[in-house]
PDB file of C-alpha atoms in Angstrom:
ATOM      1  CA  MET A 726    -122.723-105.776 129.342  1.00  0.00           C
ATOM      2  CA  ARG A 727    -121.955-108.988 128.297  1.00  0.00           C
ATOM      3  CA  LEU A 728    -119.799-110.098 125.174  1.00  0.00           C
ATOM      4  CA  GLN A 729    -120.078-113.302 123.227  1.00  0.00           C
ATOM      5  CA  THR A 730    -118.265-115.268 121.232  1.00  0.00           C
ATOM      6  CA  CYS A 731    -120.442-116.360 117.255  1.00  0.00           C
ATOM      7  CA  ARG A 732    -120.337-120.260 117.370  1.00  0.00           C
ATOM      8  CA  ARG A 733    -120.600-120.165 113.787  1.00  0.00           C
ATOM      9  CA  HIS A 734    -117.692-117.647 113.110  1.00  0.00           C
ATOM     10  CA  PRO A 735    -115.084-118.192 115.855  1.00  0.00           C
ATOM     11  CA  ASN A 736    -112.524-115.944 114.109  1.00  0.00           C
ATOM     12  CA  ALA A 737    -115.270-112.823 114.218  1.00  0.00           C
ATOM     13  CA  GLY A 738    -114.115-112.517 117.910  1.00  0.00           C
ATOM     14  CA  PRO A 739    -116.243-111.241 120.922  1.00  0.00           C
ATOM     15  CA  PHE A 740    -119.109-108.724 119.457  1.00  0.00           C
ATOM     16  CA  MET A 741    -121.969-107.118 121.499  1.00  0.00           C
ATOM     17  CA  ASN A 742    -125.132-108.046 119.743  1.00  0.00           C
ATOM     18  CA  THR A 743    -124.403-108.745 116.161  1.00  0.00           C
ATOM     19  CA  CYS A 744    -121.441-111.253 114.494  1.00  0.00           C
ATOM     20  CA  SER A 745    -119.977-109.466 111.471  1.00  0.00           C
ATOM     21  CA  GLY A 746    -119.568-112.997 109.881  1.00  0.00           C
ATOM     22  CA  CYS A 747    -123.245-113.421 110.616  1.00  0.00           C
ATOM     23  CA  ALA A 748    -124.471-110.246 109.341  1.00  0.00           C
ATOM     24  CA  GLN A 749    -122.018-110.796 105.985  1.00  0.00           C
ATOM     25  CA  GLU A 750    -123.970-113.818 105.200  1.00  0.00           C
ATOM     26  CA  LEU A 751    -127.354-112.799 105.562  1.00  0.00           C
ATOM     27  CA  TYR A 752    -126.644-109.551 103.279  1.00  0.00           C
ATOM     28  CA  ASP A 753    -124.629-112.015 100.887  1.00  0.00           C
ATOM     29  CA  ILE A 754    -128.086-113.919 100.717  1.00  0.00           C
ATOM     30  CA  GLU A 755    -130.311-110.984 100.306  1.00  0.00           C
ATOM     31  CA  GLN A 756    -128.291-109.847  97.156  1.00  0.00           C
ATOM     32  CA  ARG A 757    -128.149-113.595  95.545  1.00  0.00           C
ATOM     33  CA  ASN A 758    -132.267-113.098  95.956  1.00  0.00           C
ATOM     34  CA  ARG A 759    -132.303-110.506  94.837  1.00  0.00           C
ATOM     35  CA  ALA A 760    -130.246-111.377  91.318  1.00  0.00           C
ATOM     36  CA  ILE A 761    -132.284-114.159  91.185  1.00  0.00           C
ATOM     37  CA  ALA A 762    -135.484-111.932  90.803  1.00  0.00           C
ATOM     38  CA  ALA A 763    -134.410-109.875  88.413  1.00  0.00           C
ATOM     39  CA  ALA A 764    -132.682-112.612  86.817  1.00  0.00           C
ATOM     40  CA  SER A 765    -135.752-114.035  86.110  1.00  0.00           C
ATOM     41  CA  LYS A 766    -137.611-110.970  85.148  1.00  0.00           C
ATOM     42  CA  ALA A 767    -134.654-110.443  82.593  1.00  0.00           C
ATOM     43  CA  LEU A 768    -134.649-113.879  81.123  1.00  0.00           C
ATOM     44  CA  ALA A 769    -138.568-113.362  80.297  1.00  0.00           C
ATOM     45  CA  THR A 770    -137.285-109.912  78.129  1.00  0.00           C
ATOM     46  CA  ILE A 771    -135.258-112.144  75.881  1.00  0.00           C
ATOM     47  CA  GLY A 772    -137.797-115.532  75.613  1.00  0.00           C
ATOM     48  CA  ALA A 773    -135.473-117.777  77.612  1.00  0.00           C
ATOM     49  CA  PRO A 774    -137.338-121.197  77.557  1.00  0.00           C
ATOM     50  CA  ALA A 775    -140.039-122.009  80.254  1.00  0.00           C
ATOM     51  CA  ASP A 776    -138.003-124.371  81.466  1.00  0.00           C
ATOM     52  CA  ALA A 777    -134.837-122.202  81.627  1.00  0.00           C
ATOM     53  CA  GLN A 778    -132.936-123.163  85.306  1.00  0.00           C
ATOM     54  CA  ILE A 779    -130.973-119.900  86.623  1.00  0.00           C
ATOM     55  CA  LEU A 780    -127.484-121.387  87.753  1.00  0.00           C
ATOM     56  CA  ASP A 781    -126.164-118.348  89.131  1.00  0.00           C
ATOM     57  CA  ALA A 782    -126.746-114.890  88.941  1.00  0.00           C
ATOM     58  CA  THR A 783    -124.609-111.909  89.989  1.00  0.00           C
ATOM     59  CA  TRP A 784    -124.367-108.189  89.904  1.00  0.00           C
ATOM     60  CA  VAL A 785    -121.311-106.866  88.489  1.00  0.00           C
ATOM     61  CA  ARG A 786    -120.397-103.029  88.551  1.00  0.00           C
ATOM     62  CA  GLY A 787    -124.576-102.489  87.691  1.00  0.00           C
ATOM     63  CA  ALA A 788    -124.526-105.248  85.605  1.00  0.00           C
ATOM     64  CA  LEU A 789    -126.398-108.243  85.849  1.00  0.00           C
ATOM     65  CA  VAL A 790    -124.606-111.708  84.747  1.00  0.00           C
ATOM     66  CA  VAL A 791    -126.986-114.974  84.684  1.00  0.00           C
ATOM     67  CA  ALA A 792    -125.766-118.453  84.387  1.00  0.00           C
ATOM     68  CA  THR A 793    -128.691-120.743  82.972  1.00  0.00           C
ATOM     69  CA  ARG A 794    -129.324-124.424  82.015  1.00  0.00           C
ATOM     70  CA  GLN A 795    -131.740-124.525  79.203  1.00  0.00           C
ATOM     71  CA  PRO A 796    -132.305-127.719  78.535  1.00  0.00           C
ATOM     72  CA  SER A 797    -134.532-127.709  75.320  1.00  0.00           C
ATOM     73  CA  SER A 798    -132.742-124.877  73.770  1.00  0.00           C
ATOM     74  CA  ILE A 799    -130.993-126.046  70.385  1.00  0.00           C
ATOM     75  CA  ALA A 800    -128.684-123.706  70.185  1.00  0.00           C
ATOM     76  CA  ALA A 801    -126.802-124.443  73.327  1.00  0.00           C
ATOM     77  CA  GLU A 802    -127.885-125.720  76.881  1.00  0.00           C
ATOM     78  CA  PHE A 803    -125.917-123.906  79.005  1.00  0.00           C
ATOM     79  CA  ALA A 804    -126.204-120.142  78.526  1.00  0.00           C
ATOM     80  CA  VAL A 805    -124.561-117.204  80.066  1.00  0.00           C
ATOM     81  CA  ASP A 806    -126.511-113.525  79.369  1.00  0.00           C
ATOM     82  CA  THR A 807    -125.375-110.037  80.459  1.00  0.00           C
ATOM     83  CA  PHE A 808    -127.574-107.295  80.999  1.00  0.00           C
ATOM     84  CA  ARG A 809    -127.914-103.661  82.210  1.00  0.00           C
ATOM     85  CA  LEU A 810    -130.582-101.268  83.179  1.00  0.00           C
ATOM     86  CA  PRO A 811    -131.386 -98.497  80.350  1.00  0.00           C
ATOM     87  CA  THR A 812    -129.768 -95.208  81.697  1.00  0.00           C
ATOM     88  CA  PRO A 813    -132.141 -92.119  81.808  1.00  0.00           C
ATOM     89  CA  ASP A 814    -130.929 -90.721  78.383  1.00  0.00           C
ATOM     90  CA  GLU A 815    -132.440 -94.097  76.969  1.00  0.00           C
ATOM     91  CA  THR A 816    -135.815 -93.603  79.238  1.00  0.00           C
ATOM     92  CA  ASP A 817    -136.253 -90.494  77.793  1.00  0.00           C
ATOM     93  CA  PRO A 818    -140.041 -89.968  76.310  1.00  0.00           C
ATOM     94  CA  ASP A 819    -138.307 -87.531  73.297  1.00  0.00           C
ATOM     95  CA  GLN A 820    -136.527 -90.123  72.283  1.00  0.00           C
ATOM     96  CA  THR A 821    -137.816 -91.958  69.161  1.00  0.00           C
ATOM     97  CA  ASP A 822    -138.767 -96.027  70.944  1.00  0.00           C
ATOM     98  CA  PRO A 823    -137.042 -95.273  74.526  1.00  0.00           C
ATOM     99  CA  TYR A 824    -136.772 -97.858  76.678  1.00  0.00           C
ATOM    100  CA  LYS A 825    -139.284 -98.481  79.511  1.00  0.00           C
ATOM    101  CA  PRO A 826    -137.587 -97.463  83.517  1.00  0.00           C
ATOM    102  CA  GLY A 827    -136.825-100.895  84.449  1.00  0.00           C
ATOM    103  CA  GLN A 828    -136.650-102.671  81.098  1.00  0.00           C
ATOM    104  CA  TRP A 829    -133.632-104.850  81.054  1.00  0.00           C
ATOM    105  CA  ILE A 830    -131.670-104.956  78.124  1.00  0.00           C
ATOM    106  CA  LEU A 831    -129.412-107.407  76.993  1.00  0.00           C
ATOM    107  CA  ILE A 832    -125.611-106.685  76.330  1.00  0.00           C
ATOM    108  CA  ASP A 833    -123.580-110.049  75.737  1.00  0.00           C
ATOM    109  CA  GLN A 834    -124.148-113.692  75.433  1.00  0.00           C
ATOM    110  CA  TYR A 835    -122.383-117.167  75.697  1.00  0.00           C
ATOM    111  CA  GLY A 836    -123.534-120.776  74.932  1.00  0.00           C
ATOM    112  CA  ASP A 837    -122.052-123.875  75.058  1.00  0.00           C
ATOM    113  CA  HIS A 838    -123.413-127.815  75.567  1.00  0.00           C
ATOM    114  CA  THR A 839    -121.249-128.463  78.138  1.00  0.00           C
ATOM    115  CA  GLU A 840    -121.776-127.308  81.939  1.00  0.00           C
ATOM    116  CA  ASP A 841    -118.107-127.786  82.734  1.00  0.00           C
ATOM    117  CA  ALA A 842    -117.682-124.326  80.459  1.00  0.00           C
ATOM    118  CA  VAL A 843    -120.169-122.142  82.471  1.00  0.00           C
ATOM    119  CA  PRO A 844    -117.462-121.325  84.767  1.00  0.00           C
ATOM    120  CA  SER A 845    -115.065-119.655  81.841  1.00  0.00           C
ATOM    121  CA  MET A 846    -118.485-118.018  80.186  1.00  0.00           C
ATOM    122  CA  VAL A 847    -119.189-116.208  83.615  1.00  0.00           C
ATOM    123  CA  GLY A 848    -115.608-115.231  83.806  1.00  0.00           C
ATOM    124  CA  GLU A 849    -115.401-113.764  80.070  1.00  0.00           C
ATOM    125  CA  ALA A 850    -118.957-112.221  80.938  1.00  0.00           C
ATOM    126  CA  THR A 851    -117.169-110.729  83.811  1.00  0.00           C
ATOM    127  CA  ALA A 852    -114.567-109.583  82.001  1.00  0.00           C
ATOM    128  CA  TYR A 853    -116.125-108.043  79.519  1.00  0.00           C
ATOM    129  CA  VAL A 854    -118.782-105.918  82.159  1.00  0.00           C
ATOM    130  CA  ARG A 855    -115.348-105.253  83.961  1.00  0.00           C
ATOM    131  CA  SER A 856    -114.091-103.756  80.262  1.00  0.00           C
ATOM    132  CA  LEU A 857    -116.942-101.057  79.994  1.00  0.00           C
ATOM    133  CA  ARG A 858    -117.262 -97.532  81.076  1.00  0.00           C
ATOM    134  CA  PRO A 859    -119.060 -97.125  84.328  1.00  0.00           C
ATOM    135  CA  LEU A 860    -122.916 -98.281  83.804  1.00  0.00           C
ATOM    136  CA  ARG A 861    -124.882 -95.183  85.260  1.00  0.00           C
ATOM    137  CA  ALA A 862    -128.006 -97.363  85.346  1.00  0.00           C
ATOM    138  CA  LEU A 863    -127.072 -99.327  88.835  1.00  0.00           C
ATOM    139  CA  ALA A 864    -129.673-102.227  89.555  1.00  0.00           C
ATOM    140  CA  ALA A 865    -131.748-101.503  92.592  1.00  0.00           C
TER     141      ALA A 865
END
């Protein structure tokens, strides 16, 4: 058995078949791609303009925090929207106007006209989600 050292992650040390640093990078890329795909669907549910550009999409405790730039928006060019999936109780067909399974629900919004405000808006959205009781509907 031959041990090797990862050239991209020299601090990873010797490994057999898979570098833990490379595996973590691939996992992070996959999660980001999944978040961006989910963000596109979530933005469509609130009628975001067609020219909306996703700047960042992050999962936080089962919620999706999405930062966008919307050049055609009059209200705010930069926005941070927070979404969640409905709980099983909210999709119960016996309810009056139930949500559809997989339908994104907007739970928080921030907006500003400067790009410098985006990190603080993402921070506020993340803090808001963490202040909520745990969400039962986790993103798939």
